[in-house]
């Protein structure tokens, strides 16, 4: 995004974590920023004294709230150059013990809410023939982990959807990037995390063990949200921004190792794959 010296950003989920850091840094740079959260009192301090920032209530699980937030952004600033889909949260359980209401609530926030907010913003980007959609997914959007089956599924869904969006919107001048953080020092593993404890002994060494480890490392993760926010701003100013941006050394190593392993397996079974075609 180099078309504007003061681009307009709309960021979902700004009360904590990546969203809050992005809001602080973009406002400080003089960008025009629409800062959102379900409760605007949690973000009032971010916009206080800044004419280039607007605090708007946004619950991505309600279409009316999405429509009102996008309208407020366009009424105030005229367009939206960068959309950051950051709202969402983690849910952990074993696959077998997942609670239906928790699973559906996770998908409403992490998947369907993200889809709906993007759909609402795309008309302004199409009109401008310019824009950048940043979807904050996770390393779990590329790798499954024990206890994170439903969270991982929500992030895998966004990754696949983003591939399609990039193909459709790319020719219109709209860039799409998925940001895939590994462990970062946000509230994800703390107060924001939903868990359904595993009580089945068969999952003690897998799902239950990982849930325990997640709770124990909260607050000590190597990833720095402020540095991540700086990196996200930088890619919007790049002539050729990445389609994927893995965050953190642990995340980079885990993703590249998994992709190499997957490719090796696919190649090892190539003959079986090609033999499923009709004979020539």
PDB file of N, CA, C and O in Angstrom, residues 162-208:
ATOM      1  N   UNK A 162      -8.667 -17.511   2.015  1.00  0.00           N
ATOM      2  CA  UNK A 162      -7.773 -16.423   1.619  1.00  0.00           C
ATOM      3  C   UNK A 162      -7.081 -16.721   0.291  1.00  0.00           C
ATOM      4  O   UNK A 162      -6.812 -15.800  -0.496  1.00  0.00           O
ATOM      5  N   UNK A 163      -6.789 -17.988   0.028  1.00  0.00           N
ATOM      6  CA  UNK A 163      -6.232 -18.363  -1.274  1.00  0.00           C
ATOM      7  C   UNK A 163      -7.192 -17.958  -2.387  1.00  0.00           C
ATOM      8  O   UNK A 163      -6.789 -17.389  -3.411  1.00  0.00           O
ATOM      9  N   UNK A 164      -8.473 -18.254  -2.204  1.00  0.00           N
ATOM     10  CA  UNK A 164      -9.470 -17.905  -3.213  1.00  0.00           C
ATOM     11  C   UNK A 164      -9.636 -16.394  -3.326  1.00  0.00           C
ATOM     12  O   UNK A 164      -9.728 -15.849  -4.432  1.00  0.00           O
ATOM     13  N   UNK A 165      -9.689 -15.720  -2.195  1.00  0.00           N
ATOM     14  CA  UNK A 165      -9.833 -14.260  -2.211  1.00  0.00           C
ATOM     15  C   UNK A 165      -8.675 -13.615  -2.957  1.00  0.00           C
ATOM     16  O   UNK A 165      -8.871 -12.668  -3.742  1.00  0.00           O
ATOM     17  N   UNK A 166      -7.468 -14.107  -2.736  1.00  0.00           N
ATOM     18  CA  UNK A 166      -6.299 -13.534  -3.403  1.00  0.00           C
ATOM     19  C   UNK A 166      -6.400 -13.660  -4.910  1.00  0.00           C
ATOM     20  O   UNK A 166      -6.025 -12.744  -5.655  1.00  0.00           O
ATOM     21  N   UNK A 167      -6.918 -14.788  -5.393  1.00  0.00           N
ATOM     22  CA  UNK A 167      -7.063 -14.988  -6.837  1.00  0.00           C
ATOM     23  C   UNK A 167      -8.141 -14.085  -7.429  1.00  0.00           C
ATOM     24  O   UNK A 167      -8.011 -13.581  -8.545  1.00  0.00           O
ATOM     25  N   UNK A 168      -9.209 -13.877  -6.689  1.00  0.00           N
ATOM     26  CA  UNK A 168     -10.308 -13.050  -7.181  1.00  0.00           C
ATOM     27  C   UNK A 168     -10.013 -11.558  -7.065  1.00  0.00           C
ATOM     28  O   UNK A 168     -10.337 -10.775  -7.970  1.00  0.00           O
ATOM     29  N   UNK A 169      -9.403 -11.165  -5.958  1.00  0.00           N
ATOM     30  CA  UNK A 169      -9.202  -9.742  -5.680  1.00  0.00           C
ATOM     31  C   UNK A 169      -7.863  -9.221  -6.195  1.00  0.00           C
ATOM     32  O   UNK A 169      -7.719  -8.012  -6.420  1.00  0.00           O
ATOM     33  N   UNK A 170      -6.904 -10.105  -6.392  1.00  0.00           N
ATOM     34  CA  UNK A 170      -5.601  -9.680  -6.876  1.00  0.00           C
ATOM     35  C   UNK A 170      -5.653  -8.873  -8.161  1.00  0.00           C
ATOM     36  O   UNK A 170      -5.024  -7.813  -8.260  1.00  0.00           O
ATOM     37  N   UNK A 171      -6.398  -9.338  -9.177  1.00  0.00           N
ATOM     38  CA  UNK A 171      -6.478  -8.563 -10.425  1.00  0.00           C
ATOM     39  C   UNK A 171      -7.128  -7.196 -10.256  1.00  0.00           C
ATOM     40  O   UNK A 171      -7.019  -6.347 -11.141  1.00  0.00           O
ATOM     41  N   UNK A 172      -7.780  -6.973  -9.117  1.00  0.00           N
ATOM     42  CA  UNK A 172      -8.432  -5.684  -8.845  1.00  0.00           C
ATOM     43  C   UNK A 172      -7.544  -4.762  -8.014  1.00  0.00           C
ATOM     44  O   UNK A 172      -7.981  -3.704  -7.575  1.00  0.00           O
ATOM     45  N   UNK A 173      -6.305  -5.195  -7.771  1.00  0.00           N
ATOM     46  CA  UNK A 173      -5.375  -4.367  -7.017  1.00  0.00           C
ATOM     47  C   UNK A 173      -5.430  -4.570  -5.521  1.00  0.00           C
ATOM     48  O   UNK A 173      -4.854  -3.787  -4.759  1.00  0.00           O
ATOM     49  N   UNK A 174      -6.112  -5.626  -5.085  1.00  0.00           N
ATOM     50  CA  UNK A 174      -6.273  -5.890  -3.651  1.00  0.00           C
ATOM     51  C   UNK A 174      -5.358  -7.038  -3.243  1.00  0.00           C
ATOM     52  O   UNK A 174      -5.438  -8.134  -3.791  1.00  0.00           O
ATOM     53  N   UNK A 175      -4.492  -6.774  -2.286  1.00  0.00           N
ATOM     54  CA  UNK A 175      -3.546  -7.782  -1.797  1.00  0.00           C
ATOM     55  C   UNK A 175      -4.164  -8.544  -0.616  1.00  0.00           C
ATOM     56  O   UNK A 175      -4.978  -7.999   0.127  1.00  0.00           O
ATOM     57  N   UNK A 176      -3.733  -9.765  -0.423  1.00  0.00           N
ATOM     58  CA  UNK A 176      -4.202 -10.591   0.688  1.00  0.00           C
ATOM     59  C   UNK A 176      -3.003 -11.250   1.352  1.00  0.00           C
ATOM     60  O   UNK A 176      -2.186 -11.884   0.682  1.00  0.00           O
ATOM     61  N   UNK A 177      -2.904 -11.086   2.658  1.00  0.00           N
ATOM     62  CA  UNK A 177      -1.826 -11.716   3.422  1.00  0.00           C
ATOM     63  C   UNK A 177      -2.413 -12.427   4.631  1.00  0.00           C
ATOM     64  O   UNK A 177      -3.228 -11.849   5.361  1.00  0.00           O
ATOM     65  N   UNK A 178      -2.005 -13.665   4.848  1.00  0.00           N
ATOM     66  CA  UNK A 178      -2.298 -14.347   6.106  1.00  0.00           C
ATOM     67  C   UNK A 178      -1.068 -14.240   6.997  1.00  0.00           C
ATOM     68  O   UNK A 178       0.047 -14.579   6.579  1.00  0.00           O
ATOM     69  N   UNK A 179      -1.275 -13.741   8.193  1.00  0.00           N
ATOM     70  CA  UNK A 179      -0.210 -13.668   9.192  1.00  0.00           C
ATOM     71  C   UNK A 179      -0.401 -14.840  10.145  1.00  0.00           C
ATOM     72  O   UNK A 179      -1.477 -15.008  10.735  1.00  0.00           O
ATOM     73  N   UNK A 180       0.647 -15.662  10.278  1.00  0.00           N
ATOM     74  CA  UNK A 180       0.550 -16.892  11.065  1.00  0.00           C
ATOM     75  C   UNK A 180       1.487 -16.846  12.268  1.00  0.00           C
ATOM     76  O   UNK A 180       2.637 -17.277  12.181  1.00  0.00           O
ATOM     77  N   UNK A 181       1.019 -16.309  13.390  1.00  0.00           N
ATOM     78  CA  UNK A 181       1.884 -16.245  14.573  1.00  0.00           C
ATOM     79  C   UNK A 181       2.049 -17.608  15.234  1.00  0.00           C
ATOM     80  O   UNK A 181       1.119 -18.421  15.266  1.00  0.00           O
ATOM     81  N   UNK A 182       3.237 -17.822  15.767  1.00  0.00           N
ATOM     82  CA  UNK A 182       3.443 -18.908  16.707  1.00  0.00           C
ATOM     83  C   UNK A 182       3.105 -18.383  18.097  1.00  0.00           C
ATOM     84  O   UNK A 182       2.230 -17.532  18.240  1.00  0.00           O
ATOM     85  N   UNK A 183       3.797 -18.845  19.147  1.00  0.00           N
ATOM     86  CA  UNK A 183       3.511 -18.358  20.492  1.00  0.00           C
ATOM     87  C   UNK A 183       3.967 -16.900  20.666  1.00  0.00           C
ATOM     88  O   UNK A 183       5.155 -16.595  20.511  1.00  0.00           O
ATOM     89  N   UNK A 184       3.021 -16.026  20.977  1.00  0.00           N
ATOM     90  CA  UNK A 184       3.324 -14.618  21.232  1.00  0.00           C
ATOM     91  C   UNK A 184       2.772 -14.211  22.600  1.00  0.00           C
ATOM     92  O   UNK A 184       1.800 -14.804  23.087  1.00  0.00           O
ATOM     93  N   UNK A 185       3.382 -13.206  23.170  1.00  0.00           N
ATOM     94  CA  UNK A 185       3.017 -12.780  24.518  1.00  0.00           C
ATOM     95  C   UNK A 185       1.776 -11.883  24.487  1.00  0.00           C
ATOM     96  O   UNK A 185       1.819 -10.688  24.775  1.00  0.00           O
ATOM     97  N   UNK A 186       0.652 -12.501  24.103  1.00  0.00           N
ATOM     98  CA  UNK A 186      -0.646 -11.839  24.111  1.00  0.00           C
ATOM     99  C   UNK A 186      -1.535 -12.549  25.133  1.00  0.00           C
ATOM    100  O   UNK A 186      -1.080 -13.435  25.850  1.00  0.00           O
ATOM    101  N   UNK A 187      -2.816 -12.197  25.135  1.00  0.00           N
ATOM    102  CA  UNK A 187      -3.754 -12.866  26.037  1.00  0.00           C
ATOM    103  C   UNK A 187      -4.304 -14.163  25.454  1.00  0.00           C
ATOM    104  O   UNK A 187      -5.167 -14.793  26.064  1.00  0.00           O
ATOM    105  N   UNK A 188      -3.823 -14.576  24.264  1.00  0.00           N
ATOM    106  CA  UNK A 188      -4.403 -15.749  23.615  1.00  0.00           C
ATOM    107  C   UNK A 188      -4.380 -16.963  24.539  1.00  0.00           C
ATOM    108  O   UNK A 188      -5.391 -17.680  24.659  1.00  0.00           O
ATOM    109  N   UNK A 189      -3.243 -17.217  25.178  1.00  0.00           N
ATOM    110  CA  UNK A 189      -3.107 -18.394  26.036  1.00  0.00           C
ATOM    111  C   UNK A 189      -3.521 -18.118  27.477  1.00  0.00           C
ATOM    112  O   UNK A 189      -3.462 -19.008  28.325  1.00  0.00           O
ATOM    113  N   UNK A 190      -3.961 -16.886  27.734  1.00  0.00           N
ATOM    114  CA  UNK A 190      -4.369 -16.506  29.079  1.00  0.00           C
ATOM    115  C   UNK A 190      -5.867 -16.340  29.198  1.00  0.00           C
ATOM    116  O   UNK A 190      -6.632 -17.260  28.938  1.00  0.00           O
ATOM    117  N   UNK A 191      -6.303 -15.121  29.528  1.00  0.00           N
ATOM    118  CA  UNK A 191      -7.717 -14.915  29.832  1.00  0.00           C
ATOM    119  C   UNK A 191      -8.621 -15.074  28.617  1.00  0.00           C
ATOM    120  O   UNK A 191      -9.825 -15.318  28.761  1.00  0.00           O
ATOM    121  N   UNK A 192      -8.073 -14.942  27.401  1.00  0.00           N
ATOM    122  CA  UNK A 192      -8.898 -15.049  26.199  1.00  0.00           C
ATOM    123  C   UNK A 192      -9.163 -16.491  25.772  1.00  0.00           C
ATOM    124  O   UNK A 192     -10.028 -16.750  24.932  1.00  0.00           O
ATOM    125  N   UNK A 193      -8.420 -17.427  26.335  1.00  0.00           N
ATOM    126  CA  UNK A 193      -8.506 -18.820  25.889  1.00  0.00           C
ATOM    127  C   UNK A 193      -9.698 -19.540  26.522  1.00  0.00           C
ATOM    128  O   UNK A 193      -9.897 -19.477  27.735  1.00  0.00           O
ATOM    129  N   UNK A 194     -10.489 -20.217  25.692  1.00  0.00           N
ATOM    130  CA  UNK A 194     -11.558 -21.087  26.177  1.00  0.00           C
ATOM    131  C   UNK A 194     -11.053 -22.526  26.158  1.00  0.00           C
ATOM    132  O   UNK A 194     -10.407 -22.939  25.194  1.00  0.00           O
ATOM    133  N   UNK A 195     -11.365 -23.268  27.208  1.00  0.00           N
ATOM    134  CA  UNK A 195     -10.937 -24.660  27.270  1.00  0.00           C
ATOM    135  C   UNK A 195     -12.069 -25.557  27.773  1.00  0.00           C
ATOM    136  O   UNK A 195     -12.852 -25.154  28.633  1.00  0.00           O
ATOM    137  N   UNK A 196     -12.132 -26.747  27.221  1.00  0.00           N
ATOM    138  CA  UNK A 196     -12.957 -27.819  27.763  1.00  0.00           C
ATOM    139  C   UNK A 196     -11.986 -28.884  28.249  1.00  0.00           C
ATOM    140  O   UNK A 196     -11.397 -29.609  27.432  1.00  0.00           O
ATOM    141  N   UNK A 197     -11.737 -28.961  29.554  1.00  0.00           N
ATOM    142  CA  UNK A 197     -10.729 -29.895  30.065  1.00  0.00           C
ATOM    143  C   UNK A 197     -11.013 -31.327  29.628  1.00  0.00           C
ATOM    144  O   UNK A 197     -12.158 -31.771  29.572  1.00  0.00           O
ATOM    145  N   UNK A 198      -9.955 -32.049  29.319  1.00  0.00           N
ATOM    146  CA  UNK A 198     -10.082 -33.451  28.937  1.00  0.00           C
ATOM    147  C   UNK A 198     -10.101 -34.311  30.192  1.00  0.00           C
ATOM    148  O   UNK A 198      -9.222 -34.211  31.054  1.00  0.00           O
ATOM    149  N   UNK A 199     -11.121 -35.152  30.303  1.00  0.00           N
ATOM    150  CA  UNK A 199     -11.248 -36.034  31.468  1.00  0.00           C
ATOM    151  C   UNK A 199     -11.053 -37.500  31.104  1.00  0.00           C
ATOM    152  O   UNK A 199     -11.132 -38.367  31.974  1.00  0.00           O
ATOM    153  N   UNK A 200     -10.826 -37.782  29.842  1.00  0.00           N
ATOM    154  CA  UNK A 200     -10.644 -39.159  29.398  1.00  0.00           C
ATOM    155  C   UNK A 200      -9.168 -39.549  29.504  1.00  0.00           C
ATOM    156  O   UNK A 200      -8.304 -38.899  28.904  1.00  0.00           O
ATOM    157  N   UNK A 201      -8.838 -40.595  30.243  1.00  0.00           N
ATOM    158  CA  UNK A 201      -7.440 -41.001  30.419  1.00  0.00           C
ATOM    159  C   UNK A 201      -6.694 -41.245  29.108  1.00  0.00           C
ATOM    160  O   UNK A 201      -5.478 -41.023  29.033  1.00  0.00           O
ATOM    161  N   UNK A 202      -7.405 -41.660  28.070  1.00  0.00           N
ATOM    162  CA  UNK A 202      -6.742 -41.948  26.797  1.00  0.00           C
ATOM    163  C   UNK A 202      -6.115 -40.710  26.166  1.00  0.00           C
ATOM    164  O   UNK A 202      -5.245 -40.839  25.291  1.00  0.00           O
ATOM    165  N   UNK A 203      -6.545 -39.519  26.579  1.00  0.00           N
ATOM    166  CA  UNK A 203      -6.000 -38.283  26.007  1.00  0.00           C
ATOM    167  C   UNK A 203      -5.085 -37.536  26.982  1.00  0.00           C
ATOM    168  O   UNK A 203      -4.723 -36.380  26.738  1.00  0.00           O
ATOM    169  N   UNK A 204      -4.699 -38.217  28.057  1.00  0.00           N
ATOM    170  CA  UNK A 204      -3.880 -37.560  29.084  1.00  0.00           C
ATOM    171  C   UNK A 204      -2.536 -37.087  28.547  1.00  0.00           C
ATOM    172  O   UNK A 204      -2.039 -36.021  28.941  1.00  0.00           O
ATOM    173  N   UNK A 205      -1.954 -37.872  27.634  1.00  0.00           N
ATOM    174  CA  UNK A 205      -0.617 -37.544  27.136  1.00  0.00           C
ATOM    175  C   UNK A 205      -0.645 -36.705  25.856  1.00  0.00           C
ATOM    176  O   UNK A 205       0.411 -36.351  25.333  1.00  0.00           O
ATOM    177  N   UNK A 206      -1.825 -36.410  25.348  1.00  0.00           N
ATOM    178  CA  UNK A 206      -1.927 -35.619  24.111  1.00  0.00           C
ATOM    179  C   UNK A 206      -2.679 -34.315  24.387  1.00  0.00           C
ATOM    180  O   UNK A 206      -2.066 -33.307  24.714  1.00  0.00           O
ATOM    181  N   UNK A 207      -3.991 -34.346  24.272  1.00  0.00           N
ATOM    182  CA  UNK A 207      -4.769 -33.114  24.423  1.00  0.00           C
ATOM    183  C   UNK A 207      -4.613 -32.500  25.814  1.00  0.00           C
ATOM    184  O   UNK A 207      -4.364 -31.298  25.950  1.00  0.00           O
ATOM    185  N   UNK A 208      -4.758 -33.310  26.850  1.00  0.00           N
ATOM    186  CA  UNK A 208      -4.671 -32.784  28.217  1.00  0.00           C
ATOM    187  C   UNK A 208      -3.285 -32.215  28.504  1.00  0.00           C
ATOM    188  O   UNK A 208      -3.148 -31.150  29.126  1.00  0.00           O
TER     189      UNK A 208
END
